[in-house]
């Protein structure tokens, strides 16, 4: 009988031992993290702001952690392919996703089926925000202001070609919002990312684009493209002479942002460590200078701040999709 009681007591204590062991291992893994290379998947092509911003942060983190932080571009399906890969990766902090809004807060309102649940990702941090802007090929479009462009479009319905970063991107949704509010029509040509879309715009294959300022501003400054307005709520301090679209269409606002998330069930202490180290990166003068060149405003802050912001963005873009009656298959 004593032997049986002893065996039962051991069995009763086993769950507690397992829980304590798991907690100890989680703390140890966070303390040692990272002890091998970290991969950050970017679900859009190299060359755009979505690729440039995480590379800036990853470069600093690789020095902080004394481990390689590798950017892997896994493109396709408006960011869904790369997002799905990360979603099903091991929740250990060694595979992360860095992305603009589409696969995190937009695509669930556009695609009938996804191979992942965006709301189950573990938010880590929103690194930065970049306002979208209305840019045109000056050889194709002679308008010099938003009112002039609207007037032109009303007389040339469906003739003006609009490039976007792809179906369901903020570039696409911003163009749809513009058409809805201005009561005009554009022919939509989706590209696979910002860089190829801008190449098409510079070449004159398309006429107009709503792109973030991160990469397009350099082409504007080189005289290859014309910047008509920005989609921020107020004029940018760095571009005080450039009007906002809202000055013509009150309430118009479209901002791209770039966040880092982890697979579902990634331990919170690892999430918090990555958040703290990314925030440290965002405080570095050299990192801030590089982001400023991309017209990026730093967001940062604790995990809860970014998590709440992403939830707000789901509702905001869902309203745009519903209002513009956008459907993708």
Short mmCIF file of C-alpha atoms in Angstrom, two decimals:
data_model
loop_
_atom_site.label_atom_id
_atom_site.label_comp_id
_atom_site.label_asym_id
_atom_site.label_seq_id
_atom_site.Cartn_x
_atom_site.Cartn_y
_atom_site.Cartn_z
CA UNK A 1 0.00 0.00 0.00
CA UNK A 2 2.71 2.61 0.85
CA UNK A 3 4.34 1.92 -2.50
CA UNK A 4 1.02 2.48 -4.27
CA UNK A 5 0.41 5.76 -2.44
CA UNK A 6 3.91 6.93 -3.31
CA UNK A 7 3.32 6.13 -6.98
CA UNK A 8 0.05 8.04 -6.93
CA UNK A 9 1.70 11.08 -5.34
CA UNK A 10 4.40 11.03 -7.99
CA UNK A 11 1.75 10.93 -10.71
CA UNK A 12 -0.12 13.81 -9.07
CA UNK A 13 3.04 15.92 -9.00
CA UNK A 14 3.94 15.15 -12.63
CA UNK A 15 1.79 17.92 -14.21
CA UNK A 16 3.31 20.50 -11.86
CA UNK A 17 6.81 19.32 -12.70
CA UNK A 18 6.05 19.56 -16.42
CA UNK A 19 4.64 23.07 -16.06
CA UNK A 20 7.63 24.26 -14.05
CA UNK A 21 10.01 22.65 -16.54
CA UNK A 22 8.24 24.36 -19.43
CA UNK A 23 8.44 27.74 -17.69
CA UNK A 24 12.11 27.23 -16.93
CA UNK A 25 12.85 26.27 -20.53
CA UNK A 26 10.91 29.29 -21.85
CA UNK A 27 12.87 31.64 -19.60
CA UNK A 28 16.13 30.00 -20.55
CA UNK A 29 15.32 30.14 -24.26
CA UNK A 30 14.50 33.85 -24.00
CA UNK A 31 17.72 34.51 -22.05
CA UNK A 32 19.78 32.70 -24.69
CA UNK A 33 17.82 34.07 -27.67
CA UNK A 34 19.07 34.20 -30.30
CA UNK A 35 21.79 31.58 -30.33
CA UNK A 36 21.57 30.95 -34.08
CA UNK A 37 20.60 32.91 -37.23
CA UNK A 38 17.18 34.58 -37.35
CA UNK A 39 15.16 34.73 -40.58
CA UNK A 40 12.78 37.59 -41.32
CA UNK A 41 10.43 36.81 -44.21
CA UNK A 42 9.34 39.80 -46.29
CA UNK A 43 6.36 38.79 -48.45
CA UNK A 44 7.06 41.42 -51.12
CA UNK A 45 9.90 41.88 -53.63
CA UNK A 46 13.24 43.49 -52.89
CA UNK A 47 13.62 47.13 -53.85
CA UNK A 48 10.53 48.61 -52.21
CA UNK A 49 10.00 50.22 -48.82
CA UNK A 50 8.53 46.97 -47.45
CA UNK A 51 11.94 45.41 -48.06
CA UNK A 52 14.14 48.39 -47.20
CA UNK A 53 12.83 49.11 -43.69
CA UNK A 54 13.27 45.61 -42.22
CA UNK A 55 16.74 45.41 -43.80
CA UNK A 56 17.79 48.55 -41.93
CA UNK A 57 16.54 47.13 -38.63
CA UNK A 58 17.86 43.61 -39.34
CA UNK A 59 21.34 44.98 -40.01
CA UNK A 60 21.43 46.65 -36.59
CA UNK A 61 19.96 43.59 -34.84
CA UNK A 62 22.60 41.31 -36.37
CA UNK A 63 25.26 43.40 -34.66
CA UNK A 64 23.32 43.61 -31.39
CA UNK A 65 22.72 39.87 -31.29
CA UNK A 66 26.03 38.74 -32.82
CA UNK A 67 23.95 36.49 -35.05
CA UNK A 68 22.99 36.82 -38.73
CA UNK A 69 19.51 38.29 -39.25
CA UNK A 70 18.62 37.25 -42.78
CA UNK A 71 15.91 38.82 -44.95
CA UNK A 72 14.12 36.34 -47.20
CA UNK A 73 11.79 37.71 -49.89
CA UNK A 74 8.96 35.23 -50.40
CA UNK A 75 6.49 36.93 -52.68
CA UNK A 76 3.11 36.26 -54.20
CA UNK A 77 -0.65 36.50 -53.59
CA UNK A 78 -0.55 40.00 -52.07
CA UNK A 79 1.80 38.81 -49.32
CA UNK A 80 -0.20 35.71 -48.44
CA UNK A 81 2.45 33.18 -49.49
CA UNK A 82 5.17 34.56 -47.24
CA UNK A 83 2.73 35.14 -44.39
CA UNK A 84 1.47 31.56 -44.58
CA UNK A 85 5.04 30.23 -44.45
CA UNK A 86 5.75 32.14 -41.24
CA UNK A 87 2.36 31.29 -39.73
CA UNK A 88 3.17 27.57 -39.89
CA UNK A 89 6.81 27.96 -38.76
CA UNK A 90 8.06 26.90 -35.34
CA UNK A 91 7.02 29.44 -32.68
CA UNK A 92 10.55 29.95 -31.38
CA UNK A 93 11.43 33.45 -32.60
CA UNK A 94 13.77 32.25 -35.33
CA UNK A 95 11.34 32.84 -38.19
CA UNK A 96 9.54 36.20 -38.22
CA UNK A 97 7.38 38.12 -40.67
CA UNK A 98 7.96 41.75 -41.59
CA UNK A 99 5.12 43.15 -43.64
CA UNK A 100 3.03 46.14 -44.63
CA UNK A 101 -0.73 45.92 -43.98
CA UNK A 102 -2.06 43.50 -46.67
CA UNK A 103 -1.47 40.02 -45.17
CA UNK A 104 -1.87 41.27 -41.60
CA UNK A 105 -5.01 43.44 -41.66
CA UNK A 106 -6.43 43.61 -45.20
CA UNK A 107 -6.47 40.26 -47.00
CA UNK A 108 -8.90 38.56 -44.63
CA UNK A 109 -11.49 41.03 -45.93
CA UNK A 110 -10.65 40.35 -49.59
CA UNK A 111 -9.91 36.66 -50.01
CA UNK A 112 -12.56 34.02 -49.30
CA UNK A 113 -9.96 31.53 -48.05
CA UNK A 114 -6.52 31.98 -46.54
CA UNK A 115 -4.04 29.33 -45.44
CA UNK A 116 -3.48 31.21 -42.18
CA UNK A 117 -5.38 33.33 -39.66
CA UNK A 118 -3.83 36.84 -39.54
CA UNK A 119 -5.40 37.53 -36.14
CA UNK A 120 -3.43 34.64 -34.59
CA UNK A 121 0.03 36.09 -35.30
CA UNK A 122 1.88 37.41 -32.26
CA UNK A 123 2.34 41.17 -32.87
CA UNK A 124 5.82 42.38 -31.95
CA UNK A 125 6.16 45.95 -33.19
CA UNK A 126 5.20 48.39 -35.91
CA UNK A 127 8.53 49.87 -36.90
CA UNK A 128 7.51 52.84 -39.03
CA UNK A 129 4.83 54.54 -41.10
CA UNK A 130 5.11 56.06 -44.57
CA UNK A 131 2.32 58.13 -46.15
CA UNK A 132 1.09 57.13 -49.57
CA UNK A 133 1.35 59.72 -52.31
CA UNK A 134 -0.21 60.48 -55.67
CA UNK A 135 2.45 60.44 -58.39
CA UNK A 136 2.15 60.64 -62.16
CA UNK A 137 4.30 60.24 -65.25
CA UNK A 138 4.65 63.89 -66.37
CA UNK A 139 4.87 62.89 -70.04
CA UNK A 140 1.55 61.03 -69.89
CA UNK A 141 -0.39 63.22 -67.48
CA UNK A 142 -0.14 67.00 -67.70
CA UNK A 143 -2.06 67.73 -64.51
CA UNK A 144 -0.13 69.64 -61.86
CA UNK A 145 -2.59 69.32 -58.99
CA UNK A 146 -5.24 67.00 -57.62
CA UNK A 147 -8.14 69.17 -58.87
CA UNK A 148 -6.59 69.24 -62.36
CA UNK A 149 -6.15 65.47 -62.33
CA UNK A 150 -9.76 64.91 -61.24
CA UNK A 151 -10.98 67.22 -64.00
CA UNK A 152 -8.89 65.33 -66.55
CA UNK A 153 -10.10 61.94 -65.34
CA UNK A 154 -13.75 62.99 -65.53
CA UNK A 155 -13.24 63.72 -69.23
CA UNK A 156 -11.21 60.57 -69.87
CA UNK A 157 -13.08 57.86 -67.99
CA UNK A 158 -11.28 54.50 -67.88
CA UNK A 159 -8.51 55.72 -70.20
CA UNK A 160 -5.92 56.54 -67.56
CA UNK A 161 -3.94 53.54 -66.34
CA UNK A 162 -3.15 53.24 -62.64
CA UNK A 163 -0.29 51.02 -61.45
CA UNK A 164 -0.44 49.47 -58.00
CA UNK A 165 1.86 47.31 -55.89
CA UNK A 166 -0.60 44.44 -56.38
CA UNK A 167 -4.16 43.41 -55.65
CA UNK A 168 -5.20 44.21 -52.10
CA UNK A 169 -2.14 46.34 -51.28
CA UNK A 170 -2.49 49.74 -49.65
CA UNK A 171 -1.49 51.15 -53.04
CA UNK A 172 -4.52 49.43 -54.60
CA UNK A 173 -6.92 50.35 -51.83
CA UNK A 174 -5.73 53.97 -51.85
CA UNK A 175 -6.49 54.17 -55.57
CA UNK A 176 -9.94 52.68 -54.97
CA UNK A 177 -10.60 55.14 -52.16
CA UNK A 178 -9.55 57.99 -54.46
CA UNK A 179 -11.87 56.82 -57.25
CA UNK A 180 -14.76 56.49 -54.81
CA UNK A 181 -14.29 59.91 -53.22
CA UNK A 182 -13.41 61.78 -56.42
CA UNK A 183 -16.07 59.93 -58.47
CA UNK A 184 -13.65 59.02 -61.27
CA UNK A 185 -12.49 55.79 -62.91
CA UNK A 186 -8.99 54.41 -63.47
CA UNK A 187 -7.82 51.30 -65.29
CA UNK A 188 -6.05 49.14 -62.72
CA UNK A 189 -2.80 47.32 -63.57
CA UNK A 190 -1.48 45.33 -60.56
CA UNK A 191 2.27 44.72 -60.38
CA UNK A 192 4.18 42.43 -58.03
CA UNK A 193 5.51 45.07 -55.70
CA UNK A 194 6.40 48.74 -55.59
CA UNK A 195 9.69 48.57 -57.52
CA UNK A 196 8.33 46.99 -60.74
CA UNK A 197 5.25 49.24 -60.62
CA UNK A 198 7.47 52.32 -60.42
CA UNK A 199 9.55 51.02 -63.31
CA UNK A 200 6.37 50.79 -65.37
CA UNK A 201 5.38 54.31 -64.35
CA UNK A 202 8.78 55.78 -65.23
CA UNK A 203 8.73 53.94 -68.58
CA UNK A 204 5.32 55.40 -69.39
CA UNK A 205 3.59 52.01 -69.54
CA UNK A 206 1.15 53.36 -66.95
CA UNK A 207 0.09 56.90 -66.09
CA UNK A 208 -0.49 57.27 -62.38
CA UNK A 209 0.21 55.50 -59.11
CA UNK A 210 -0.56 55.76 -55.41
CA UNK A 211 2.72 54.67 -53.84
CA UNK A 212 4.43 55.32 -50.53
CA UNK A 213 7.10 57.97 -50.55
CA UNK A 214 9.87 55.62 -49.46
CA UNK A 215 11.19 54.84 -52.93
CA UNK A 216 9.17 57.08 -55.25
CA UNK A 217 10.41 60.37 -53.77
CA UNK A 218 13.90 59.81 -55.21
CA UNK A 219 12.37 59.42 -58.68
CA UNK A 220 10.39 62.61 -58.15
CA UNK A 221 13.51 64.50 -57.09
CA UNK A 222 15.30 63.16 -60.19
CA UNK A 223 12.55 64.65 -62.38
CA UNK A 224 11.34 61.29 -63.67
CA UNK A 225 7.97 61.45 -61.89
CA UNK A 226 5.71 64.22 -60.63
CA UNK A 227 4.36 64.30 -57.05
CA UNK A 228 0.90 65.85 -56.93
CA UNK A 229 -0.05 65.28 -53.28
CA UNK A 230 0.49 63.16 -50.18
CA UNK A 231 -2.17 61.04 -48.46
CA UNK A 232 -1.29 61.99 -44.89
CA UNK A 233 -3.82 63.98 -42.86
CA UNK A 234 -1.48 66.98 -42.77
CA UNK A 235 1.35 68.29 -44.95
CA UNK A 236 4.71 66.72 -44.24
CA UNK A 237 7.30 68.96 -42.52
CA UNK A 238 9.93 67.75 -45.00
CA UNK A 239 7.66 68.64 -47.97
CA UNK A 240 5.74 71.75 -46.85
CA UNK A 241 4.90 72.83 -50.40
CA UNK A 242 3.28 69.52 -51.33
CA UNK A 243 -0.47 69.57 -50.61
CA UNK A 244 -2.44 66.72 -49.10
CA UNK A 245 -5.12 64.90 -51.07
CA UNK A 246 -7.41 65.77 -48.15
CA UNK A 247 -7.18 69.44 -49.11
CA UNK A 248 -9.21 68.50 -52.20
CA UNK A 249 -11.04 65.45 -50.83
CA UNK A 250 -11.67 66.13 -47.10
CA UNK A 251 -11.04 63.12 -44.87
CA UNK A 252 -8.79 61.31 -47.35
CA UNK A 253 -5.96 59.49 -45.56
CA UNK A 254 -3.87 56.43 -46.44
CA UNK A 255 -0.69 55.50 -44.61
CA UNK A 256 1.44 52.39 -45.12
CA UNK A 257 3.14 50.86 -42.10
CA UNK A 258 5.68 48.12 -41.57
CA UNK A 259 5.34 45.66 -38.71
CA UNK A 260 7.06 42.57 -37.35
CA UNK A 261 5.01 39.59 -36.14
CA UNK A 262 5.84 36.08 -34.97
CA UNK A 263 4.09 32.72 -35.48
CA UNK A 264 1.17 31.95 -33.17
CA UNK A 265 2.08 30.82 -29.65
CA UNK A 266 5.59 32.27 -29.74
CA UNK A 267 6.55 32.69 -26.04
CA UNK A 268 5.75 36.17 -24.76
CA UNK A 269 9.20 36.65 -23.24
CA UNK A 270 10.79 36.13 -26.67
CA UNK A 271 8.25 38.51 -28.22
CA UNK A 272 9.06 41.10 -25.56
CA UNK A 273 12.81 40.68 -26.09
CA UNK A 274 12.51 41.23 -29.84
CA UNK A 275 10.25 44.23 -29.23
CA UNK A 276 12.76 45.77 -26.81
CA UNK A 277 15.69 45.25 -29.16
CA UNK A 278 13.84 46.61 -32.21
CA UNK A 279 12.87 49.67 -30.19
CA UNK A 280 16.52 50.09 -29.25
CA UNK A 281 17.37 49.94 -32.95
CA UNK A 282 14.76 52.61 -33.72
CA UNK A 283 16.41 54.93 -31.19
CA UNK A 284 19.78 54.79 -32.95
CA UNK A 285 20.64 58.00 -34.86
CA UNK A 286 22.02 56.08 -37.85
CA UNK A 287 18.85 54.00 -38.11
CA UNK A 288 16.69 57.12 -37.79
CA UNK A 289 18.68 58.83 -40.54
CA UNK A 290 18.19 55.86 -42.87
CA UNK A 291 14.45 55.74 -42.17
CA UNK A 292 14.16 59.49 -42.73
CA UNK A 293 15.57 59.04 -46.23
CA UNK A 294 12.62 56.69 -46.88
CA UNK A 295 10.16 59.33 -45.62
CA UNK A 296 9.39 56.95 -42.75
CA UNK A 297 8.13 58.16 -39.40
CA UNK A 298 9.06 55.96 -36.43
CA UNK A 299 6.18 54.21 -34.64
CA UNK A 300 7.74 51.76 -32.16
CA UNK A 301 6.64 51.37 -28.55
CA UNK A 302 5.48 48.37 -26.50
CA UNK A 303 3.78 45.29 -27.92
CA UNK A 304 0.34 46.43 -26.75
CA UNK A 305 0.59 49.66 -28.73
CA UNK A 306 1.29 47.86 -32.01
CA UNK A 307 -1.30 45.17 -31.28
CA UNK A 308 -4.03 47.77 -30.70
CA UNK A 309 -3.01 49.69 -33.83
CA UNK A 310 -3.24 46.56 -35.99
CA UNK A 311 -6.75 45.87 -34.68
CA UNK A 312 -7.78 49.41 -35.58
CA UNK A 313 -6.33 48.98 -39.06
CA UNK A 314 -8.43 45.86 -39.67
CA UNK A 315 -11.59 47.90 -39.13
CA UNK A 316 -10.36 50.91 -41.12
CA UNK A 317 -9.40 48.99 -44.26
CA UNK A 318 -12.50 46.80 -44.03
CA UNK A 319 -14.56 49.99 -44.25
CA UNK A 320 -12.63 51.09 -47.36
CA UNK A 321 -13.11 47.69 -49.00
CA UNK A 322 -16.83 47.71 -48.29
CA UNK A 323 -17.29 51.30 -49.42
CA UNK A 324 -15.42 50.72 -52.70
CA UNK A 325 -17.09 47.31 -53.17
CA UNK A 326 -13.74 45.61 -53.82
CA UNK A 327 -13.79 41.87 -54.47
CA UNK A 328 -10.84 39.61 -55.20
CA UNK A 329 -10.90 35.93 -56.05
#
